[in-house]
Short mmCIF file of C-alpha atoms and ligand atoms in Angstrom, two decimals:
data_model
loop_
_atom_site.label_atom_id
_atom_site.label_comp_id
_atom_site.label_asym_id
_atom_site.label_seq_id
_atom_site.Cartn_x
_atom_site.Cartn_y
_atom_site.Cartn_z
CA MET A 1 -25.53 0.91 -30.01
CA SER A 2 -23.49 -1.82 -32.01
CA SER A 3 -19.74 -2.36 -30.80
CA LEU A 4 -18.62 -0.48 -33.89
CA ASN A 5 -20.41 2.53 -32.79
CA ILE A 6 -19.09 2.29 -29.13
CA ASN A 7 -15.67 2.09 -30.61
CA MET A 8 -16.14 5.29 -32.55
CA GLU A 9 -17.70 7.19 -29.53
CA LEU A 10 -14.77 5.98 -27.54
CA LYS A 11 -12.17 7.12 -29.66
CA LYS A 12 -14.05 10.58 -30.07
CA ILE A 13 -13.97 10.91 -26.25
CA TYR A 14 -10.53 9.94 -25.89
CA HIS A 15 -9.40 12.31 -28.49
CA GLU A 16 -11.21 15.26 -26.99
CA MET A 17 -9.43 14.18 -23.64
CA GLY A 18 -6.08 14.42 -25.30
CA LEU A 19 -4.95 10.73 -26.38
CA SER A 20 -3.85 10.55 -29.81
CA ASP A 21 -4.17 7.28 -32.01
CA GLU A 22 -0.72 5.93 -31.51
CA VAL A 23 -0.92 6.02 -28.02
CA LEU A 24 -4.46 4.49 -27.94
CA LYS A 25 -3.05 1.94 -30.04
CA LEU A 26 -0.10 1.14 -27.68
CA GLY A 27 -2.86 0.81 -24.95
CA GLU A 28 -5.05 -1.71 -27.01
CA GLU A 29 -1.95 -3.71 -27.73
CA ALA A 30 -0.81 -3.88 -23.97
CA GLU A 31 -4.35 -4.95 -22.97
CA ASN A 32 -4.50 -7.69 -25.39
CA ALA A 33 -1.26 -8.87 -24.24
CA LEU A 34 -2.27 -8.80 -20.77
CA SER A 35 -5.53 -10.62 -20.81
CA GLU A 36 -4.46 -13.98 -19.13
CA ARG A 37 -2.84 -11.88 -16.31
CA PHE A 38 -5.99 -9.77 -15.92
CA ALA A 39 -8.13 -13.03 -15.69
CA GLU A 40 -5.84 -14.33 -12.84
CA ILE A 41 -6.46 -10.86 -11.06
CA ASP A 42 -10.18 -11.09 -11.41
CA ALA A 43 -10.10 -14.53 -9.76
CA VAL A 44 -8.10 -13.29 -6.76
CA ALA A 45 -10.50 -10.22 -6.29
CA GLU A 46 -13.47 -12.74 -6.26
CA TYR A 47 -11.93 -15.09 -3.78
CA ASN A 48 -11.15 -11.71 -1.75
CA GLN A 49 -14.69 -10.43 -2.24
CA MET A 50 -16.01 -13.47 -0.77
CA LYS A 51 -13.50 -13.43 2.17
CA VAL A 52 -14.81 -9.94 3.08
CA LEU A 53 -18.48 -10.91 2.51
CA HIS A 54 -18.22 -14.18 4.54
CA ALA A 55 -16.75 -11.98 7.37
CA MET A 56 -19.26 -9.54 7.39
CA GLN A 57 -22.11 -12.06 7.37
CA GLU A 58 -20.57 -13.95 10.07
CA CYS A 59 -20.20 -10.87 12.27
CA ARG A 60 -23.77 -10.03 11.68
CA VAL A 61 -23.17 -6.67 10.38
CA ALA A 62 -26.47 -4.74 10.57
CA GLU A 63 -27.72 -1.25 9.68
CA GLN A 64 -27.46 -0.40 13.29
CA HIS A 65 -23.72 -0.52 13.13
CA PHE A 66 -23.69 2.57 10.79
CA ALA A 67 -24.65 4.71 13.81
CA THR A 68 -22.38 7.25 15.08
CA SER A 69 -20.82 8.01 18.25
CA THR A 70 -19.37 11.23 19.74
CA GLY A 71 -17.29 12.35 22.76
CA TYR A 72 -15.66 9.32 24.32
CA GLY A 73 -17.18 6.88 21.98
CA TYR A 74 -18.39 4.53 24.81
CA ASN A 75 -20.32 1.24 23.47
CA ASP A 76 -19.72 2.09 19.70
CA ASP A 77 -21.14 -1.10 18.47
CA GLY A 78 -20.37 -0.38 14.86
CA ARG A 79 -16.76 0.57 15.64
CA ASP A 80 -16.32 -2.91 17.48
CA THR A 81 -17.92 -4.91 14.89
CA LEU A 82 -15.81 -3.34 12.22
CA GLU A 83 -12.85 -4.37 14.17
CA LYS A 84 -14.06 -7.81 14.27
CA VAL A 85 -14.63 -7.84 10.53
CA TYR A 86 -11.16 -7.04 9.95
CA ALA A 87 -9.98 -9.53 12.55
CA ARG A 88 -12.15 -12.29 10.78
CA THR A 89 -10.82 -11.40 7.15
CA PHE A 90 -7.50 -11.32 8.04
CA HIS A 91 -7.70 -14.46 10.55
CA THR A 92 -6.20 -12.57 13.52
CA GLU A 93 -7.43 -12.93 17.15
CA ASP A 94 -8.23 -8.97 17.01
CA ALA A 95 -7.88 -5.63 15.50
CA LEU A 96 -7.81 -2.06 15.87
CA VAL A 97 -9.32 0.13 13.08
CA ARG A 98 -9.69 3.69 14.00
CA ALA A 99 -10.16 7.28 12.57
CA GLN A 100 -7.67 8.34 15.37
CA ILE A 101 -4.94 6.62 13.61
CA THR A 102 -3.91 9.31 11.43
CA CYS A 103 -1.92 7.70 8.51
CA GLY A 104 0.07 4.35 7.79
CA THR A 105 3.27 5.94 9.50
CA HIS A 106 1.22 6.61 12.56
CA ALA A 107 -0.07 3.05 12.61
CA LEU A 108 3.34 1.55 12.35
CA HIS A 109 4.69 3.95 14.94
CA LEU A 110 1.91 2.77 17.41
CA ALA A 111 2.59 -0.91 16.56
CA LEU A 112 6.29 -0.58 17.25
CA SER A 113 6.18 2.06 20.35
CA ALA A 114 3.28 -0.03 21.94
CA ASN A 115 5.17 -3.41 21.83
CA LEU A 116 8.80 -2.35 22.57
CA ARG A 117 10.30 -1.21 26.04
CA PRO A 118 13.35 0.52 27.08
CA GLY A 119 16.50 -1.97 26.22
CA ASP A 120 14.88 -3.88 23.61
CA GLU A 121 16.01 -4.23 20.01
CA LEU A 122 13.99 -3.65 16.95
CA TYR A 123 15.35 -5.64 13.86
CA SER A 124 14.69 -5.49 10.16
CA PRO A 125 15.86 -8.48 8.19
CA VAL A 126 14.88 -6.86 4.81
CA GLY A 127 16.93 -3.79 4.70
CA LYS A 128 16.06 -0.10 5.29
CA PRO A 129 12.31 0.35 6.03
CA TYR A 130 10.21 3.09 4.42
CA ASP A 131 11.58 6.61 4.46
CA THR A 132 9.03 8.04 7.12
CA LEU A 133 9.98 5.16 9.79
CA GLU A 134 13.78 6.64 9.83
CA GLU A 135 12.56 9.28 12.11
CA VAL A 136 10.12 6.97 13.98
CA ILE A 137 13.09 4.67 14.76
CA GLY A 138 15.79 7.17 15.15
CA ILE A 139 17.90 6.14 12.02
CA ARG A 140 17.70 10.09 11.54
CA PRO A 141 17.62 11.73 14.83
CA SER A 142 13.99 12.85 15.91
CA ALA A 143 12.20 14.04 18.93
CA GLY A 144 10.15 11.00 20.61
CA SER A 145 11.86 8.46 18.29
CA LEU A 146 12.18 4.88 19.56
CA ALA A 147 15.96 5.73 19.97
CA GLU A 148 15.20 8.41 22.53
CA TYR A 149 13.27 5.81 24.62
CA GLY A 150 16.09 3.32 24.59
CA VAL A 151 15.17 1.01 21.89
CA THR A 152 18.16 0.18 19.44
CA TYR A 153 17.67 -0.78 15.83
CA ALA A 154 19.62 -3.26 13.66
CA GLN A 155 19.09 -4.21 10.08
CA THR A 156 20.40 -6.82 7.63
CA ASP A 157 20.06 -6.04 4.05
CA LEU A 158 18.72 -8.32 1.28
CA LEU A 159 21.52 -9.82 -0.81
CA PRO A 160 22.04 -8.19 -4.26
CA ASP A 161 19.90 -10.61 -5.95
CA GLY A 162 17.14 -9.69 -3.54
CA SER A 163 17.19 -12.98 -1.35
CA PHE A 164 17.37 -13.14 2.18
CA ASP A 165 20.77 -13.31 4.06
CA TRP A 166 20.09 -16.30 6.13
CA ASP A 167 23.53 -16.33 7.95
CA ASN A 168 23.60 -12.72 8.91
CA ILE A 169 19.89 -12.71 10.01
CA ARG A 170 20.82 -15.63 12.38
CA LYS A 171 23.68 -13.67 13.75
CA SER A 172 21.82 -10.59 14.05
CA ILE A 173 19.07 -12.10 16.15
CA ASN A 174 20.20 -11.49 19.98
CA GLU A 175 18.73 -11.72 23.47
CA ARG A 176 17.68 -8.02 23.38
CA THR A 177 15.64 -8.57 19.80
CA ARG A 178 12.20 -8.26 20.92
CA LEU A 179 10.23 -7.03 17.48
CA VAL A 180 11.08 -8.07 14.02
CA THR A 181 9.98 -5.64 11.45
CA ILE A 182 9.25 -6.98 7.84
CA GLN A 183 8.09 -4.47 5.03
CA ARG A 184 6.13 -6.30 2.44
CA SER A 185 6.45 -3.65 -0.13
CA LYS A 186 9.53 -2.08 -1.63
CA GLY A 187 8.38 1.44 -0.81
CA TYR A 188 10.80 3.91 -2.33
CA ALA A 189 13.53 1.36 -2.52
CA SER A 190 14.27 -0.86 -5.80
CA ARG A 191 14.13 -4.04 -4.01
CA PRO A 192 11.65 -6.52 -4.87
CA THR A 193 8.09 -6.75 -3.01
CA LEU A 194 7.96 -9.90 -0.86
CA SER A 195 5.34 -12.53 -1.48
CA VAL A 196 3.22 -13.69 1.52
CA ASP A 197 5.03 -17.10 0.97
CA ARG A 198 8.59 -15.49 1.29
CA ILE A 199 7.39 -13.50 4.22
CA GLY A 200 6.05 -16.78 5.92
CA GLU A 201 9.67 -18.50 5.34
CA LEU A 202 11.43 -15.56 7.20
CA ILE A 203 9.02 -15.53 9.97
CA HIS A 204 9.38 -19.26 10.50
CA PHE A 205 13.18 -18.84 10.13
CA VAL A 206 13.11 -15.95 12.95
CA LYS A 207 10.80 -17.74 15.12
CA GLU A 208 13.00 -20.75 15.05
CA ILE A 209 15.77 -18.79 16.41
CA LYS A 210 13.73 -17.06 18.93
CA PRO A 211 10.19 -18.45 19.45
CA ASP A 212 8.93 -15.43 21.81
CA VAL A 213 9.99 -12.69 19.30
CA LEU A 214 7.28 -10.51 17.74
CA VAL A 215 6.79 -9.99 13.98
CA MET A 216 5.31 -7.05 12.54
CA VAL A 217 4.53 -6.66 8.92
CA ASP A 218 4.18 -3.51 7.44
CA ASN A 219 1.23 -4.53 4.91
CA CYS A 220 1.03 -1.18 3.21
CA TYR A 221 -0.28 -1.67 -0.46
CA GLY A 222 -0.19 -5.32 -0.17
CA GLU A 223 -3.85 -6.06 1.13
CA PHE A 224 -5.88 -8.35 -1.19
CA ILE A 225 -3.44 -8.65 -3.82
CA GLU A 226 -3.00 -12.37 -2.95
CA THR A 227 -5.36 -14.77 -1.43
CA LYS A 228 -3.29 -14.69 1.73
CA GLU A 229 -2.12 -11.97 3.94
CA PRO A 230 0.95 -12.02 6.25
CA SER A 231 -1.26 -12.90 9.07
CA ASP A 232 -1.72 -15.99 7.46
CA VAL A 233 1.69 -17.16 7.64
CA GLY A 234 2.72 -16.42 11.21
CA ALA A 235 2.69 -12.23 11.57
CA ASP A 236 1.88 -11.18 14.98
CA MET A 237 0.71 -7.76 13.65
CA ILE A 238 -0.15 -6.75 10.25
CA VAL A 239 -0.27 -2.88 9.68
CA GLY A 240 -1.71 -0.60 6.89
CA SER A 241 -3.19 2.71 6.07
CA LEU A 242 -7.03 2.97 5.19
CA ILE A 243 -6.08 5.52 2.39
CA LYS A 244 -4.59 2.66 0.64
CA ASN A 245 -6.06 -0.69 -0.19
CA PRO A 246 -8.36 -1.63 2.62
CA GLY A 247 -10.30 1.58 2.49
CA GLY A 248 -11.59 0.87 -0.79
CA GLY A 249 -11.07 4.58 -1.75
CA LEU A 250 -14.01 5.34 0.19
CA ALA A 251 -12.30 5.93 3.84
CA PRO A 252 -11.21 9.42 4.20
CA VAL A 253 -8.65 8.72 7.00
CA GLY A 254 -7.62 6.05 9.16
CA GLY A 255 -5.11 3.02 9.99
CA TYR A 256 -5.41 -0.55 10.99
CA ILE A 257 -3.40 -3.09 13.01
CA ALA A 258 -4.68 -6.57 13.09
CA GLY A 259 -3.05 -9.31 15.19
CA LYS A 260 -2.45 -11.10 18.48
CA LYS A 261 -4.87 -10.20 21.26
CA GLU A 262 -2.05 -8.93 23.53
CA CYS A 263 -0.40 -7.07 20.91
CA ILE A 264 -3.51 -5.09 19.90
CA GLU A 265 -4.10 -4.46 23.38
CA ARG A 266 -1.21 -2.93 23.89
CA CYS A 267 -1.65 -0.74 20.92
CA ALA A 268 -5.06 0.32 22.09
CA TYR A 269 -3.47 1.54 25.38
CA ARG A 270 -0.84 3.35 23.55
CA LEU A 271 -3.26 4.65 21.10
CA THR A 272 -5.65 6.23 23.74
CA SER A 273 -4.33 5.75 27.25
CA PRO A 274 -3.43 2.86 29.69
CA GLY A 275 -6.70 1.56 31.13
CA LEU A 276 -8.86 2.98 28.45
CA GLY A 277 -7.87 1.03 25.24
CA LYS A 278 -10.46 0.19 22.93
CA GLU A 279 -13.47 1.36 24.90
CA VAL A 280 -12.89 5.10 23.89
CA GLY A 281 -12.56 6.51 20.31
CA ALA A 282 -15.80 8.14 18.81
CA SER A 283 -16.47 6.73 15.24
CA LEU A 284 -17.55 10.35 14.20
CA GLY A 285 -19.76 9.07 11.44
CA LEU A 286 -17.45 6.89 9.67
CA ASN A 287 -18.54 3.46 10.41
CA GLN A 288 -20.40 3.08 7.21
CA THR A 289 -17.71 4.39 4.98
CA PHE A 290 -15.29 2.15 6.73
CA PHE A 291 -17.59 -0.92 6.15
CA GLN A 292 -18.50 -0.12 2.52
CA GLY A 293 -14.89 0.79 1.69
CA PHE A 294 -13.76 -2.46 3.21
CA PHE A 295 -16.37 -4.45 1.01
CA LEU A 296 -15.10 -2.68 -2.19
CA ALA A 297 -11.48 -2.96 -1.42
CA PRO A 298 -10.78 -6.17 -3.28
CA THR A 299 -12.24 -5.09 -6.39
CA VAL A 300 -10.69 -1.60 -6.08
CA SER A 301 -7.26 -3.26 -5.50
CA ALA A 302 -7.65 -5.52 -8.41
CA GLY A 303 -8.08 -2.44 -10.68
CA ALA A 304 -5.10 -0.71 -9.33
CA LEU A 305 -3.17 -3.78 -9.71
CA LYS A 306 -4.01 -4.14 -13.55
CA GLY A 307 -3.20 -0.53 -13.80
CA ALA A 308 0.31 -1.28 -12.33
CA ILE A 309 0.93 -3.86 -14.69
CA PHE A 310 -0.43 -2.29 -17.58
CA ALA A 311 2.24 0.65 -16.70
CA SER A 312 4.97 -1.80 -16.54
CA TYR A 313 4.22 -3.65 -19.90
CA ILE A 314 3.94 -0.12 -21.71
CA TYR A 315 7.03 1.55 -20.24
CA GLU A 316 9.27 -1.44 -20.53
CA LYS A 317 8.03 -1.41 -24.21
CA LEU A 318 9.32 2.28 -24.65
CA GLY A 319 12.55 1.24 -23.28
CA TYR A 320 12.43 1.95 -19.51
CA LYS A 321 13.63 0.02 -16.60
CA VAL A 322 10.39 -1.06 -14.69
CA ILE A 323 10.22 -2.90 -11.33
CA PRO A 324 8.61 -5.17 -11.41
CA GLY A 325 8.60 -6.27 -14.89
CA PRO A 326 5.12 -6.76 -16.53
CA GLY A 327 5.60 -10.79 -16.46
CA GLU A 328 6.59 -10.96 -12.76
CA SER A 329 4.38 -12.02 -10.07
CA ARG A 330 2.91 -9.19 -8.02
CA HIS A 331 2.66 -8.83 -4.20
CA ASP A 332 1.60 -5.01 -3.91
CA ILE A 333 -0.05 -2.38 -6.09
CA ILE A 334 3.08 -0.22 -6.55
CA GLN A 335 4.79 0.06 -10.13
CA ALA A 336 8.32 1.59 -10.35
CA VAL A 337 9.43 3.26 -13.64
CA GLU A 338 12.93 4.42 -13.86
CA LEU A 339 12.47 7.66 -15.65
CA ARG A 340 16.15 8.54 -15.66
CA THR A 341 16.03 12.31 -15.72
CA ALA A 342 14.16 14.87 -13.51
CA GLU A 343 12.49 16.03 -16.50
CA GLY A 344 11.01 12.63 -17.06
CA LEU A 345 9.77 12.24 -13.71
CA LYS A 346 8.16 15.55 -13.90
CA SER A 347 6.53 14.79 -17.06
CA PHE A 348 5.26 11.43 -16.04
CA CYS A 349 3.62 13.38 -13.10
CA ARG A 350 2.22 16.01 -15.06
CA GLY A 351 0.43 13.02 -17.09
CA ILE A 352 -0.94 11.45 -14.00
CA GLN A 353 -2.27 14.86 -13.05
CA MET A 354 -3.97 15.50 -15.96
CA ALA A 355 -5.92 12.40 -15.81
CA ALA A 356 -7.54 13.08 -12.41
CA PRO A 357 -11.12 13.93 -11.59
CA VAL A 358 -10.00 16.50 -9.31
CA ASP A 359 -7.52 19.30 -9.66
CA SER A 360 -6.79 18.12 -13.38
CA PHE A 361 -5.78 21.76 -14.36
CA VAL A 362 -2.78 21.97 -11.75
CA THR A 363 0.76 21.30 -12.31
CA PRO A 364 2.61 19.24 -9.69
CA GLU A 365 5.73 20.68 -8.39
CA PRO A 366 8.69 19.00 -6.04
CA TRP A 367 8.73 20.16 -2.52
CA ALA A 368 10.16 19.15 0.61
CA MET A 369 7.78 17.04 2.46
CA PRO A 370 7.79 16.16 6.24
CA GLY A 371 9.17 12.95 6.97
CA TYR A 372 10.95 12.54 3.54
CA ASP A 373 14.81 13.34 3.34
CA ASP A 374 14.87 14.40 -0.39
CA GLU A 375 12.41 16.53 -2.36
CA VAL A 376 9.65 14.88 -3.59
CA ILE A 377 7.00 15.23 -6.51
CA MET A 378 3.58 14.02 -6.26
CA ALA A 379 0.50 13.75 -8.46
CA ALA A 380 -2.77 13.05 -7.19
CA GLY A 381 -6.16 14.58 -8.08
CA ALA A 382 -7.87 12.71 -5.37
CA PHE A 383 -10.94 12.70 -3.62
CA VAL A 384 -9.17 11.97 -0.39
CA GLN A 385 -6.15 14.10 0.18
CA GLY A 386 -3.02 12.19 -0.21
CA SER A 387 -4.93 9.08 -1.01
CA SER A 388 -2.78 6.66 -3.04
CA ILE A 389 -5.33 3.84 -3.71
CA GLU A 390 -6.52 6.65 -6.08
CA LEU A 391 -4.50 7.18 -9.18
CA SER A 392 -1.39 9.01 -8.03
CA ALA A 393 2.32 9.00 -8.78
CA ASP A 394 5.29 10.05 -6.79
CA GLY A 395 8.92 9.73 -6.39
CA PRO A 396 11.90 11.48 -4.65
CA LEU A 397 13.83 13.78 -6.86
CA ARG A 398 17.17 11.84 -6.85
CA PRO A 399 18.64 9.41 -9.57
CA PRO A 400 17.27 7.28 -10.98
CA TYR A 401 14.40 9.47 -10.94
CA THR A 402 11.91 6.58 -10.32
CA ALA A 403 8.19 7.36 -10.59
CA PHE A 404 6.30 5.38 -8.02
CA PHE A 405 2.83 4.83 -9.58
CA GLN A 406 -0.17 3.36 -7.71
CA GLY A 407 -3.79 3.18 -7.53
CA GLY A 408 -6.88 3.98 -9.71
CA LEU A 409 -10.23 3.51 -8.29
CA THR A 410 -11.31 1.69 -11.30
CA TRP A 411 -9.33 0.12 -14.13
CA ASN A 412 -10.59 2.16 -16.73
CA HIS A 413 -9.24 5.29 -14.83
CA ALA A 414 -5.80 3.69 -14.02
CA ARG A 415 -5.47 2.75 -17.72
CA PHE A 416 -6.38 6.49 -18.96
CA GLY A 417 -3.66 7.77 -16.46
CA ILE A 418 -1.00 5.77 -17.77
CA LEU A 419 -1.84 6.51 -21.57
CA MET A 420 -1.91 10.29 -20.47
CA THR A 421 1.73 10.10 -18.93
CA VAL A 422 2.88 8.62 -22.42
CA GLU A 423 0.95 11.26 -24.15
CA GLN A 424 2.57 14.01 -21.98
CA MET A 425 6.16 12.76 -22.57
CA LYS A 426 5.61 12.59 -26.12
CA LYS A 427 4.52 16.38 -26.00
CA ASP A 428 7.42 16.97 -23.68
CA GLY A 429 9.75 15.66 -26.18
CA ILE A 430 11.21 12.91 -23.72
CA LEU A 431 10.13 9.88 -25.71
CA SER A 432 11.74 9.69 -29.13
CA GLU A 433 9.49 6.68 -30.07
CA PHE A 434 6.83 8.94 -31.44
C1 PLP B 501 2.54 4.41 2.74
C2 PLP B 501 3.61 3.59 3.26
C3 PLP B 501 4.00 3.88 4.65
C4 PLP B 501 3.36 5.19 5.49
O1 PLP B 501 2.13 5.46 5.21
P1 PLP B 501 1.81 6.97 5.27
O2 PLP B 501 0.26 6.60 5.51
O3 PLP B 501 1.93 7.64 3.88
O4 PLP B 501 2.15 7.34 6.61
C5 PLP B 501 4.73 2.84 5.38
N1 PLP B 501 5.06 1.86 4.72
C6 PLP B 501 4.84 1.52 3.42
C7 PLP B 501 5.47 0.45 2.56
C8 PLP B 501 4.05 2.39 2.76
O5 PLP B 501 3.87 2.07 1.35
#
């Protein structure tokens, strides 16, 4: 088929799927403007693909590692090798990668509760952590929070321009400070996401003040976006969810913690039981999926990142505030778009939902989600429930009604999803432009 024919076919199928010529044109314009950016993303993906492949080869991954275990899960060679692959890829001494870690919040709670003791202080030098950690820490009272176990919490906010408040950080670190938590991604806040280099600078600073303090980085959404991870710049633990970047869209559940041997051992003792640690935990048939998802993760994350930048470009052009802007450097796959009204946020989410491979016919509605303070609206038609490496958008129903957009297992799908949001907002009379 000639390229002219392909273009006609493409246009035809896009029309059938609900995209108008104006919106298609906007998409083409954005893609052309971003071509250099996309070439850089491809280069990072190529490097990270080799990093994962190299680790798999060095760990001599073999077909036998796809075998499963049940019950106690003793001698599960596949599970143990997968953990070696994670450790090698992230340049850490050890890793815990388990289906028994139910989500990102669970992985973070595990890393914190395993490594803190009564009387210790947990400290965040980068402001308030992700919403669900408020109950984990006890910022909002909750049964079983760290506060109930006698662990106190302190925090220093970023300065208004997004930089670190060095003076107050120095003052806040005291004899009880045991663990410093650094969130790489902005989460539901409007602060900038931190680059691995900036995280490295911060770790260097706190370790100079207190060499034996442990540093944990919440790495959610950051994996494989740069050629380095926070574990390459001094983090004692990096933590994330397998239904985000490192699961490559294939992992149906799970979380990981990679880091120093003694930290990981404490995490394993906490996850299972003192004395049992990593020896138990059946892989329940998931080994092959976890390996394959990790193998795909660099390219899947790159496609999602292109989608985020594409969204940023288009919504800035349509007159919305976008964080980060389309020209800014990127350190995670989350794109925030301030939609200004509840109607705008709902309309955006409807567009994402309509673009989904699963449940494309349903209408997302706001609801009170466990662990979150405000009502949240979520759009996702995913193969894995709640998976946000798949095309998804969500946001709390509070001003400035920001949609947090992320994911897309393929760049083509992410691109389509964004164009569908524009089309939907146009239909709902929210965009005056068209
Ligand atoms: C997603 C996320 C979490 C929590 O992960 P869940 O899997 O939703 O529990 C924590 N921190 C950040 C920055 C996240 O993006």
